[in-house]
mmCIF file of C-alpha atoms in Angstrom:
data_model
loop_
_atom_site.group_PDB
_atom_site.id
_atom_site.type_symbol
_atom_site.label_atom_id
_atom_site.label_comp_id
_atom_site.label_asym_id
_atom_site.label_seq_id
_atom_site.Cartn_x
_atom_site.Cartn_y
_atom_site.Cartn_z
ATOM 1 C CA UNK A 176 17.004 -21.408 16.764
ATOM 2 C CA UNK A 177 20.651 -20.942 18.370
ATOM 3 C CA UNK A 178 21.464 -17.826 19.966
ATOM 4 C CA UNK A 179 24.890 -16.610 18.966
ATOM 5 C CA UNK A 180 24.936 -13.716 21.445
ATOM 6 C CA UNK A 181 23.637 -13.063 25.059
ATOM 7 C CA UNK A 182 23.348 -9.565 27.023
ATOM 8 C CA UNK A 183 21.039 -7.455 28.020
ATOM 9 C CA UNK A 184 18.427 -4.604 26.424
ATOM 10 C CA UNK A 185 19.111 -1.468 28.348
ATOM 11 C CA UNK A 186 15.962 0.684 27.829
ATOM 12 C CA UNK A 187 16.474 3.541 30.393
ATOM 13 C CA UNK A 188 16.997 1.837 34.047
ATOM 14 C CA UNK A 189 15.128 -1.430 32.950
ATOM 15 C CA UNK A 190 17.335 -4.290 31.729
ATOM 16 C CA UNK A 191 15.877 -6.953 29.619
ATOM 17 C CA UNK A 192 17.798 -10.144 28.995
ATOM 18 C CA UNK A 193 17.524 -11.282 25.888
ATOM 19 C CA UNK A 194 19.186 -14.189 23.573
ATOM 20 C CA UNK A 195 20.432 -13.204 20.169
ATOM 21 C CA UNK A 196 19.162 -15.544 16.600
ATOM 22 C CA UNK A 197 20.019 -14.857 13.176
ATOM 23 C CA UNK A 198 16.950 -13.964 11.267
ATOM 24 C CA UNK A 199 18.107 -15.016 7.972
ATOM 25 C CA UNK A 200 19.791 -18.205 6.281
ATOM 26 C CA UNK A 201 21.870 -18.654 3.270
ATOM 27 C CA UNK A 202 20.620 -20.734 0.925
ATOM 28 C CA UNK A 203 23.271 -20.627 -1.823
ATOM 29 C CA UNK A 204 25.126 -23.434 -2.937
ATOM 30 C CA UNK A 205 28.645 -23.874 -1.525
ATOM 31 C CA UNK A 206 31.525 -24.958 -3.801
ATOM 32 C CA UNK A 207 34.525 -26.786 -3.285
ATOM 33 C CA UNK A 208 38.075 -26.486 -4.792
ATOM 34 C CA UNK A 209 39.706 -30.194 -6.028
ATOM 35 C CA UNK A 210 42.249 -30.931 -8.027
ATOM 36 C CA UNK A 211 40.964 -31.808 -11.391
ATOM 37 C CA UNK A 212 42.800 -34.737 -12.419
ATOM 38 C CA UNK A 213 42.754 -36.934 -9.131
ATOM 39 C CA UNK A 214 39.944 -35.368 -7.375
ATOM 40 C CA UNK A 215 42.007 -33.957 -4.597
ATOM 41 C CA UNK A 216 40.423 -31.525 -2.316
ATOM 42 C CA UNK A 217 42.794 -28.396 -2.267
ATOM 43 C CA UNK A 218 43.547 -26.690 1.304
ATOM 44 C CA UNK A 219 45.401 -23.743 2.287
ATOM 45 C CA UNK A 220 47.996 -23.354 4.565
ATOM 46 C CA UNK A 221 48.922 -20.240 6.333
ATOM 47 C CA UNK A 222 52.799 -20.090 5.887
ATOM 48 C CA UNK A 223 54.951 -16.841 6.983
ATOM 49 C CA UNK A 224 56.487 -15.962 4.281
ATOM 50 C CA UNK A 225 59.911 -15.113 5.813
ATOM 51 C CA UNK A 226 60.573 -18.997 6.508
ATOM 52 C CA UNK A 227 57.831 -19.886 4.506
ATOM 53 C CA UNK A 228 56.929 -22.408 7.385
ATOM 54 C CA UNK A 229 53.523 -23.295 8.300
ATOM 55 C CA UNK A 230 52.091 -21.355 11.198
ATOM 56 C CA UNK A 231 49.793 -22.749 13.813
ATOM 57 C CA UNK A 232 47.097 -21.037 14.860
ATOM 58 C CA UNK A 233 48.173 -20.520 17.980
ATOM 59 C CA UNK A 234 51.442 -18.648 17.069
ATOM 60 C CA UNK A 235 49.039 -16.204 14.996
ATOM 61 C CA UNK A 236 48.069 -12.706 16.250
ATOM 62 C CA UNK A 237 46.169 -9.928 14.756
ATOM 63 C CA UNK A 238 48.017 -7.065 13.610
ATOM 64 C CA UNK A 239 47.415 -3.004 12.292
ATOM 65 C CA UNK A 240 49.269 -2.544 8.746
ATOM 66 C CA UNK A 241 50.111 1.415 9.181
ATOM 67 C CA UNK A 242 50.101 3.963 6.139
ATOM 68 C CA UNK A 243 54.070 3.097 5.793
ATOM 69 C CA UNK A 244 53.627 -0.594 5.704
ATOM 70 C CA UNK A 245 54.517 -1.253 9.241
ATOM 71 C CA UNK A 246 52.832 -3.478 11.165
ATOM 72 C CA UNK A 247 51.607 -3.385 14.782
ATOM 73 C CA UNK A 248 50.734 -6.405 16.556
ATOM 74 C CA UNK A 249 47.279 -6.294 18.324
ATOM 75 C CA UNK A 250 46.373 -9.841 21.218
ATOM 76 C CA UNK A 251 42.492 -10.622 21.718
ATOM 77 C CA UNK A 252 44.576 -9.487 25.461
ATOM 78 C CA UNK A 253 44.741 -5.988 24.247
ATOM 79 C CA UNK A 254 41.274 -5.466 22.609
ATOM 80 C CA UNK A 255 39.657 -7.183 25.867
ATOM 81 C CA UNK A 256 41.174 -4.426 27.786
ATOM 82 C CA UNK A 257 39.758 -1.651 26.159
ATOM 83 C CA UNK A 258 36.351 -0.286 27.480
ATOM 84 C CA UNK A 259 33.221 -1.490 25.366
ATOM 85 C CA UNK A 260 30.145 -0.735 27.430
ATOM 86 C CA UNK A 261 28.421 -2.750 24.925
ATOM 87 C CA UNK A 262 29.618 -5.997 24.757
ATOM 88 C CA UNK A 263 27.034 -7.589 26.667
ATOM 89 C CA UNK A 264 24.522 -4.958 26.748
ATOM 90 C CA UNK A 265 22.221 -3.224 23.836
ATOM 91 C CA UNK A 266 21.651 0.290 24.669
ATOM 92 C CA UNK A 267 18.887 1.752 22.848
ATOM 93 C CA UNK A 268 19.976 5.716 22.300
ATOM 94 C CA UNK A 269 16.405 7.237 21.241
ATOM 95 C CA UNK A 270 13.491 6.360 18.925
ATOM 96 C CA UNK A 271 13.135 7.908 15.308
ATOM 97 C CA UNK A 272 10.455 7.411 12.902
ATOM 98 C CA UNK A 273 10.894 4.316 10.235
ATOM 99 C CA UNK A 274 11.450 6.967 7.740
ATOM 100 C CA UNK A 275 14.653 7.798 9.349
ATOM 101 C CA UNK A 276 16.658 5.160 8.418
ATOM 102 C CA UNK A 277 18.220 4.955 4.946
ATOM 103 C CA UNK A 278 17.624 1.763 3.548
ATOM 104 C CA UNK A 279 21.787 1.888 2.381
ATOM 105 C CA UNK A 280 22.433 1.605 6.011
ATOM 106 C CA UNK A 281 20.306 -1.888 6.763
ATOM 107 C CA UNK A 282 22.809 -4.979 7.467
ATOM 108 C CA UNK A 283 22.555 -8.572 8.874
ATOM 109 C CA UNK A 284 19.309 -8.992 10.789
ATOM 110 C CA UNK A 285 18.206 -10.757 14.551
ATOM 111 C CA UNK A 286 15.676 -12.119 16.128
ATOM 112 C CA UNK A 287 15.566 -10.871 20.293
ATOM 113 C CA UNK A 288 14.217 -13.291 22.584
ATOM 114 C CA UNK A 289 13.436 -13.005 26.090
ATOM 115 C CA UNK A 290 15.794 -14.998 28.061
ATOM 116 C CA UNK A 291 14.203 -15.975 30.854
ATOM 117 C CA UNK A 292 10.514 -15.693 32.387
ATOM 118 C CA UNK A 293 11.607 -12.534 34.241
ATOM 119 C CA UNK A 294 12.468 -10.896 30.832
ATOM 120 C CA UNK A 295 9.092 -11.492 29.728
ATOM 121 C CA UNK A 296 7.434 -8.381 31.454
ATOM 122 C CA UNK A 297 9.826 -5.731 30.816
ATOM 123 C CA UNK A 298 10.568 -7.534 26.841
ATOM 124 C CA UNK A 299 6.664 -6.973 26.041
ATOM 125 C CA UNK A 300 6.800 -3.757 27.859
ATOM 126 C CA UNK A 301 9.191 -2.645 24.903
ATOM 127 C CA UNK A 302 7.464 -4.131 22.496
ATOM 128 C CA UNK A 303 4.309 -2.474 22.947
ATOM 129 C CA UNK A 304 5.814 0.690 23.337
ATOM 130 C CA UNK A 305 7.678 0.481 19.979
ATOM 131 C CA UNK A 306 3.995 -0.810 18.607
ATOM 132 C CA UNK A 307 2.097 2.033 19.952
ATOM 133 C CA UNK A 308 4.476 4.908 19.003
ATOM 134 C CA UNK A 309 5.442 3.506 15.282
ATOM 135 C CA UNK A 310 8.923 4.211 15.901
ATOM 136 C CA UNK A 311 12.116 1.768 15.154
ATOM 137 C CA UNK A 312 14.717 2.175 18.262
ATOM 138 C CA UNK A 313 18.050 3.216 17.536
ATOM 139 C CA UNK A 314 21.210 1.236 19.421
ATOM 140 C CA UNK A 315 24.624 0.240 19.894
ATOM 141 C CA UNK A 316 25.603 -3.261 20.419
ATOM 142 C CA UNK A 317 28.942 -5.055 20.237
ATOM 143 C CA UNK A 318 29.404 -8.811 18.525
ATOM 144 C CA UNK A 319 32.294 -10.517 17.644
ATOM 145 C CA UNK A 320 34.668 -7.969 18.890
ATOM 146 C CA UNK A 321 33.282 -5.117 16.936
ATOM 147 C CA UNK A 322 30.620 -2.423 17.930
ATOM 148 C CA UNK A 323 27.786 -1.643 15.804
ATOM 149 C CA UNK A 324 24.884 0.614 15.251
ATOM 150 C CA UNK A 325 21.325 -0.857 15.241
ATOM 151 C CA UNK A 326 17.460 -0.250 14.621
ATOM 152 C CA UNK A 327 15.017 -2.151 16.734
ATOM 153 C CA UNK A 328 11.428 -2.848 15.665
ATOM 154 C CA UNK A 329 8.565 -5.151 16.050
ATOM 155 C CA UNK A 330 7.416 -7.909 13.817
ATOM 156 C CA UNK A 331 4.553 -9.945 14.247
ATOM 157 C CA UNK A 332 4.812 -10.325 17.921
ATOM 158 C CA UNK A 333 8.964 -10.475 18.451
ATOM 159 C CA UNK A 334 11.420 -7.756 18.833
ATOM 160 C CA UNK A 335 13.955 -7.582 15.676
ATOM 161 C CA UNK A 336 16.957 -5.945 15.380
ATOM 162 C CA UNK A 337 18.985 -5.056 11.754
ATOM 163 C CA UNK A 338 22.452 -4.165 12.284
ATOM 164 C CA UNK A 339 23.221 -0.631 10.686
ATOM 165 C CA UNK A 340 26.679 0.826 8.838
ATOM 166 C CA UNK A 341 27.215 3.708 10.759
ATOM 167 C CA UNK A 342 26.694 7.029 8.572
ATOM 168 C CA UNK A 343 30.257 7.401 7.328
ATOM 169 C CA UNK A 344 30.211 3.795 6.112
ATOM 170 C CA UNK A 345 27.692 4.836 3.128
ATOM 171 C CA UNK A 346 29.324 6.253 0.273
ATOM 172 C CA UNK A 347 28.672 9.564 -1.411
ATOM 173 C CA UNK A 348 26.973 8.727 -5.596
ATOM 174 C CA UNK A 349 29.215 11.122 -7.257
ATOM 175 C CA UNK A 350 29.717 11.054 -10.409
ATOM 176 C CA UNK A 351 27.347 7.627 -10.896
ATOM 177 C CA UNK A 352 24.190 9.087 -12.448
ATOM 178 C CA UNK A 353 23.672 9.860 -15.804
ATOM 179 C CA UNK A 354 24.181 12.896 -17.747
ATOM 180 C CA UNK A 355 21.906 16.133 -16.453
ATOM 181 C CA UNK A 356 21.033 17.072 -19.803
ATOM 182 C CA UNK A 357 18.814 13.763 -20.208
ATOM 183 C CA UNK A 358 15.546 15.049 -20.535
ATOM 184 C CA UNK A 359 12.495 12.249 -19.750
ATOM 185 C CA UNK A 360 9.165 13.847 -21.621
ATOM 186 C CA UNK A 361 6.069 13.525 -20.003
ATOM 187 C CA UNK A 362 4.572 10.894 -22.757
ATOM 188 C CA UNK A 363 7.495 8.965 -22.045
ATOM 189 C CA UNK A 364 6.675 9.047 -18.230
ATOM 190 C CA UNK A 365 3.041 8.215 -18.886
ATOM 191 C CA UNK A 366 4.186 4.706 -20.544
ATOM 192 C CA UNK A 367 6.044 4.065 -17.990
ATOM 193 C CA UNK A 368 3.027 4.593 -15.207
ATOM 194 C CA UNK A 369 1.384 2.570 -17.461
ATOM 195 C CA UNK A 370 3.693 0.030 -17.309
ATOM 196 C CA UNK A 371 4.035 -0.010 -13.430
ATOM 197 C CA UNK A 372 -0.066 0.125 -13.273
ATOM 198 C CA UNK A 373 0.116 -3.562 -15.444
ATOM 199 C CA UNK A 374 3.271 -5.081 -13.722
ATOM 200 C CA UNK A 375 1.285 -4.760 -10.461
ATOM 201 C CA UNK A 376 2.502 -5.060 -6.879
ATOM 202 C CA UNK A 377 5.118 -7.650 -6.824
ATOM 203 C CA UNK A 378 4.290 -11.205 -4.685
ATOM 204 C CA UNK A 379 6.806 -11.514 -2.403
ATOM 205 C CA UNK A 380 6.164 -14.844 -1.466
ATOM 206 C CA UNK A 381 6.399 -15.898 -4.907
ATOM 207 C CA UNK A 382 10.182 -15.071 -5.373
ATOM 208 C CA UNK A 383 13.095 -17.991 -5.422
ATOM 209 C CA UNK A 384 16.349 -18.225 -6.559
ATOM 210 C CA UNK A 385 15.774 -19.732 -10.195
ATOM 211 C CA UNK A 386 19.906 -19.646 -10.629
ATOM 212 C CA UNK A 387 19.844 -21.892 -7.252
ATOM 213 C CA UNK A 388 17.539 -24.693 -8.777
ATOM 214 C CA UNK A 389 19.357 -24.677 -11.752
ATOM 215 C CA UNK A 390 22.619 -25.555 -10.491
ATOM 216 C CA UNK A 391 21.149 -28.362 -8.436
ATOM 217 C CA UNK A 392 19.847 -29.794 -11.113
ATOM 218 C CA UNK A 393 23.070 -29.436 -13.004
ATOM 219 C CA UNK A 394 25.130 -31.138 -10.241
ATOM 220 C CA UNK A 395 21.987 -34.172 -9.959
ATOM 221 C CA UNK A 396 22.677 -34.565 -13.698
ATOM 222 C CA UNK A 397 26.166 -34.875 -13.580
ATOM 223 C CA UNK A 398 26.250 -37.398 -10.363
ATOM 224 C CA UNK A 399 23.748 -39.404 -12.083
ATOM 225 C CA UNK A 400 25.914 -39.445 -15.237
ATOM 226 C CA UNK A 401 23.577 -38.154 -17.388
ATOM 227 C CA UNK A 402 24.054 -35.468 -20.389
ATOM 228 C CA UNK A 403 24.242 -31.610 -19.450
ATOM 229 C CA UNK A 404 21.222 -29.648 -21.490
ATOM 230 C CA UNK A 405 23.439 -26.419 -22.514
ATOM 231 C CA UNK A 406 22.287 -23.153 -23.267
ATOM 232 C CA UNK A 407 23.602 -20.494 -25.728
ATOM 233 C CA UNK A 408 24.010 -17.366 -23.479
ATOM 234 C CA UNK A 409 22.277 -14.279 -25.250
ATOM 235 C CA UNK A 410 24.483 -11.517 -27.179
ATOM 236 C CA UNK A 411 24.021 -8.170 -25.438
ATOM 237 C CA UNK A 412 22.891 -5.801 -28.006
ATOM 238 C CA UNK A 413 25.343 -2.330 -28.332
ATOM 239 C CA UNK A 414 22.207 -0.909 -30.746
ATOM 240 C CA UNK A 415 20.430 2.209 -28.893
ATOM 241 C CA UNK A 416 16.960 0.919 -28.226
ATOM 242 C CA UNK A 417 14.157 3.424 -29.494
ATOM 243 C CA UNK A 418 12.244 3.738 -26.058
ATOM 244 C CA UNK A 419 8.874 4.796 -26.613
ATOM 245 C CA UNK A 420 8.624 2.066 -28.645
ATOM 246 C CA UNK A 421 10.098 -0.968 -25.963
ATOM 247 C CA UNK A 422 8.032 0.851 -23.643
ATOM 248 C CA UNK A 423 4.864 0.336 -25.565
ATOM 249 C CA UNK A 424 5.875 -3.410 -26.232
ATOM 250 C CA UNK A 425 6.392 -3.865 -22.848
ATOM 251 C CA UNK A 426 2.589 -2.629 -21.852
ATOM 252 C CA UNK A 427 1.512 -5.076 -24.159
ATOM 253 C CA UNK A 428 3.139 -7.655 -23.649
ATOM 254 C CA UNK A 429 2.499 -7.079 -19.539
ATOM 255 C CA UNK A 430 -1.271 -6.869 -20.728
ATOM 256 C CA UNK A 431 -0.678 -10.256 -22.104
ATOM 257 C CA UNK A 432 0.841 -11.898 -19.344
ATOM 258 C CA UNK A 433 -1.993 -10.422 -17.129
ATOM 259 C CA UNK A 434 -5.087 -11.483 -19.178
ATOM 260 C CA UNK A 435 -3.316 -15.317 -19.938
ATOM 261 C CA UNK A 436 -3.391 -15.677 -16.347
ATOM 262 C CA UNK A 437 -6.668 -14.224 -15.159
ATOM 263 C CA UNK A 438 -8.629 -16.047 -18.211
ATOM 264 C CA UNK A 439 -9.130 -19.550 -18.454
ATOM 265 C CA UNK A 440 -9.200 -19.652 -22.219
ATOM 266 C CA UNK A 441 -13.084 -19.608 -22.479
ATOM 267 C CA UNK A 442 -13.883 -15.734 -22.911
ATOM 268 C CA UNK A 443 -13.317 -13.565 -26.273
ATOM 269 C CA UNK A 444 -11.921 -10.770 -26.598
ATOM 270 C CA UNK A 445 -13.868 -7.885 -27.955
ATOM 271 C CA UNK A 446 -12.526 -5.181 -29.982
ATOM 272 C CA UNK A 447 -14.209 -1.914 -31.353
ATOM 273 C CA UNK A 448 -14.983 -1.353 -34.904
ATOM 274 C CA UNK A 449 -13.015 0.930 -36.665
ATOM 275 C CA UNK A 450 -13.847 4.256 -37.526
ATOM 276 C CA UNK A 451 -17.349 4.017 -35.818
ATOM 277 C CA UNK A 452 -17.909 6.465 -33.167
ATOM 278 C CA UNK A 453 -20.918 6.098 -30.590
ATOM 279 C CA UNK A 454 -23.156 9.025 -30.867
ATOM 280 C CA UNK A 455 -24.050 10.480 -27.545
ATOM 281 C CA UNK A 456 -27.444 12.528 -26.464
ATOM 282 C CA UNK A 457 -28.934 14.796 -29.396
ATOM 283 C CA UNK A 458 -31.205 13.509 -32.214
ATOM 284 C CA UNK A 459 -29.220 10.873 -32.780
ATOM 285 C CA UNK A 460 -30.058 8.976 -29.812
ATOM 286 C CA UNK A 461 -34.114 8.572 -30.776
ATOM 287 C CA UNK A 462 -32.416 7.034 -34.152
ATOM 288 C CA UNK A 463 -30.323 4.970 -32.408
ATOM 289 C CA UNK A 464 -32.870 3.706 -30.260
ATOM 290 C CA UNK A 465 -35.153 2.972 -32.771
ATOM 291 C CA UNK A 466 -31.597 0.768 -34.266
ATOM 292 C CA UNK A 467 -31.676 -0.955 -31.098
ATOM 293 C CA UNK A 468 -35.319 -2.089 -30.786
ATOM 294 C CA UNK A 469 -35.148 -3.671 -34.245
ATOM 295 C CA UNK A 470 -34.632 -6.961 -34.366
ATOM 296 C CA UNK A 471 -30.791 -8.183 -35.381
ATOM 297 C CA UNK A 472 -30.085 -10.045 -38.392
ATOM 298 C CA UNK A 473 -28.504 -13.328 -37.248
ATOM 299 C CA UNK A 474 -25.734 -14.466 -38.810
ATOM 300 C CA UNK A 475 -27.010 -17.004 -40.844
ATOM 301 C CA UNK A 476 -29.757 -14.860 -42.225
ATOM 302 C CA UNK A 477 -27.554 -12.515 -44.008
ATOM 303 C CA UNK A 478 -25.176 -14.747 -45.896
ATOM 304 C CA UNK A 479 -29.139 -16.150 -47.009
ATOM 305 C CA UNK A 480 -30.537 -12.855 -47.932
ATOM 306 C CA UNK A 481 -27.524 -11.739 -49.645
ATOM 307 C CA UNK A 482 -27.338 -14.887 -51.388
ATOM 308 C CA UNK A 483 -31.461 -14.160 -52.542
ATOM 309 C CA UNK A 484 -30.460 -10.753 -53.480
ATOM 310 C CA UNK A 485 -27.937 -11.558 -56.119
ATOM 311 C CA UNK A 486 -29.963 -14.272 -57.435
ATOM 312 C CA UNK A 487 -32.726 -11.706 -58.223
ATOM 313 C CA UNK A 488 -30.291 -10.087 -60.167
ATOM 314 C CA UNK A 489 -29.042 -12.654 -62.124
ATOM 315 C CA UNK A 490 -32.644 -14.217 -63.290
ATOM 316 C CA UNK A 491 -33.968 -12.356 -66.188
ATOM 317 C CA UNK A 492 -37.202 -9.962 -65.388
ATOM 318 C CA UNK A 493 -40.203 -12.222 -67.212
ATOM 319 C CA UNK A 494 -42.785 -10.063 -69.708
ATOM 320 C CA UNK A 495 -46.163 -10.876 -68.841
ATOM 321 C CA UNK A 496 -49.054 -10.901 -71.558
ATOM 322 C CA UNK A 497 -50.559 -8.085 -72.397
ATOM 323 C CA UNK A 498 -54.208 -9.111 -72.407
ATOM 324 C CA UNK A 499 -52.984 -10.563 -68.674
ATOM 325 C CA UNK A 500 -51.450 -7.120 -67.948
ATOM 326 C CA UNK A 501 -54.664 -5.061 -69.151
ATOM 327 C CA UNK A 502 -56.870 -6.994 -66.857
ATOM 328 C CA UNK A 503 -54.574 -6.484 -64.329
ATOM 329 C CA UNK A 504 -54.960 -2.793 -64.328
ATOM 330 C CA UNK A 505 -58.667 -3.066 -65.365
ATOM 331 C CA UNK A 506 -59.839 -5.055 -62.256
ATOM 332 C CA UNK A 507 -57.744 -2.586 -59.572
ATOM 333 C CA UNK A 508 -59.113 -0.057 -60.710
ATOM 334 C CA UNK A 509 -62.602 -1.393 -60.061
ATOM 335 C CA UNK A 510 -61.270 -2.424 -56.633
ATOM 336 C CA UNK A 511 -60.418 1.519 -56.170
ATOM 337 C CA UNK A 512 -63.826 2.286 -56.491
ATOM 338 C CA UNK A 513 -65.776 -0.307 -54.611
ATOM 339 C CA UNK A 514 -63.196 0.506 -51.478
ATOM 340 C CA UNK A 515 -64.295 4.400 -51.583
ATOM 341 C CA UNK A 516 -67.890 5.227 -52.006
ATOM 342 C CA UNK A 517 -67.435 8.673 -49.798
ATOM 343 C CA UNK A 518 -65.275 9.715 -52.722
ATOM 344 C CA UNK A 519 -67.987 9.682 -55.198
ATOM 345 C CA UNK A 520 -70.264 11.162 -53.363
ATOM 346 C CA UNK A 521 -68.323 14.155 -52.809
ATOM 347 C CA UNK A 522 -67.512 14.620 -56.046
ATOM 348 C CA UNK A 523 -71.216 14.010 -57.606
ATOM 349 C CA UNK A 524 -71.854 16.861 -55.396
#
């Protein structure tokens, strides 16, 4: 990386030289302005606009435009002049908790590196420190002509620092939030939980710029020649939205989007029948367990037996002779007899 800054950390007596790197990098697409008929590239001039001449940069100065419209010229002479302690040097004013600092106040971000193998003592020294305690380091530091407030803390094994907007940089939220007669019920508030529960933690790592991609492949498209896919843009809808309602659509369809990409597509879902409550512990449960141990009519057996049934009750009931039928009852009874001889004996006596 290239430093864009070097100084010094100035942690008590103990100076720490260290080189400056942005931590971040724009990624967003740059534009040009052309002219559209020829292709032109369009520039602008600075021209005064009391001779409406163009100025070089080396006749141009900074200058203060006062409450009355009068303007004071200020040289990079004069602003070098002025004491700024920390123009080469970050002094670190105390230590505060992480807590501390309101995320409003967070700005560009750096990389610190130890410039120098003498800097790499007292630069881990810090480091360690801020580890150990689980504290953030608060500073002032001075870049491009301007001084700012910072936080130092650790990550991974390097020293970072986030330029901070100094407290009466952040502006007051009056008048922004919503009527105080809006009252939020508590079923309400449970959907929502409920929706938070299915959403999960968010994957950082997983986030890009889908608006970026998009306009690269618009501007491949048109270099290539080829036709532009466009989309109708959705109508914003003025209707008031019932919310328990969208809430409840939106657990579901979260739900959704969860199980589709945990399950492969193999498993079933399983729903409960309705209106069929389990029964729990009284006599019930030896019922139920006698339920259980019986064996389970598959599902080709019942479509069979019910088919059986209603043929039984179709086919007319056949009338059997009656000389048949009298034997019938004749010989069981002699079968009664044979099969209990202890009966007749007690009865004889």
């Amino acid at each position: 990386m290239r430093s864009i800054w070097n100084g010094s950390i100035s942690f008590g007596l103990v100076s720490i030289p260290v080189k400056l790197m942005n931590a971040t990098e724009n990624h967003s697409i740059s534009f040009r302005q052309i002219h559209l008929s020829d292709g032109g590239r369009i520039r602008y001039h600075k021209v005064c606009e009391l001779d409406e001449e163009e100025v070089p940069a080396s006749e141009t100065v900074k200058a203060y435009e006062d409450a009355d419209g009068s303007v004071v010229p200020v040289t990079d002479e004069d602003l070098a002049s002025l004491p700024l302690p920390t123009a080469k040097t970050i002094e670190i004013e105390g230590f505060v908790p992480p807590a501390a600092i309101d995320p409003l106040q967070l700005d560009s971000a750096y990389y610190l590196a130890a410039n120098g193998v003498p800097a790499a003592k007292p630069y881990a020294l810090l480091r360690e420190a801020l580890r150990r305690s689980g504290k953030v380091a608060v500073a002032r530091f001075a870049i491009r002509g301007r001084e700012r407030l910072g936080m130092l803390r650790v990550v991974d094994d390097v020293i970072a620092m986030h330029g901070l907007l100094w407290p009466d940089e952040i502006r007051t939220p009056e008048g922004i939030a919503p009527d105080s007669g809006v009252k939020v019920r508590d079923a309400e508030l449970d959907l929502a939980d409920a929706l938070m529960n299915t959403l999960g933690d968010a994957d950082m790592d997983t986030l890009h710029d889908d608006y970026r991609e998009a306009v690269e492949e618009l501007v491949a498209a048109k270099a290539a020649g080829e036709p532009v896919a466009e989309e109708e843009p959705e109508e914003a809808e003025g209707k008031v939205i019932d919310l328990m309602a969208a809430l409840e659509s939106s657990v579901r369809a979260a739900e959704d989007a969860k199980a589709g990409a945990e399950d492969d597509g193999t498993h079933a879902e399983v729903h409960p029948i309705k209106g069929r409550t389990p029964r729990t512990g009284g006599s019930g449960g030896g019922r139920a367990a006698k339920k259980q141990g019986a064996r389970k009519k598959t599902p080709r057996e019942e479509p069979a037996r019910e088919k059986e049934t209603t043929a039984q009750r179709k086919a007319p009931a056949k009338k059997a002779p009656a000389k048949k039928a009298a034997a019938k009852s004749s010989a069981g009874k002699t079968a009664a007899k044979k099969a209990s001889p202890g009966t007749r004996k007690r009865t004889s006596a």
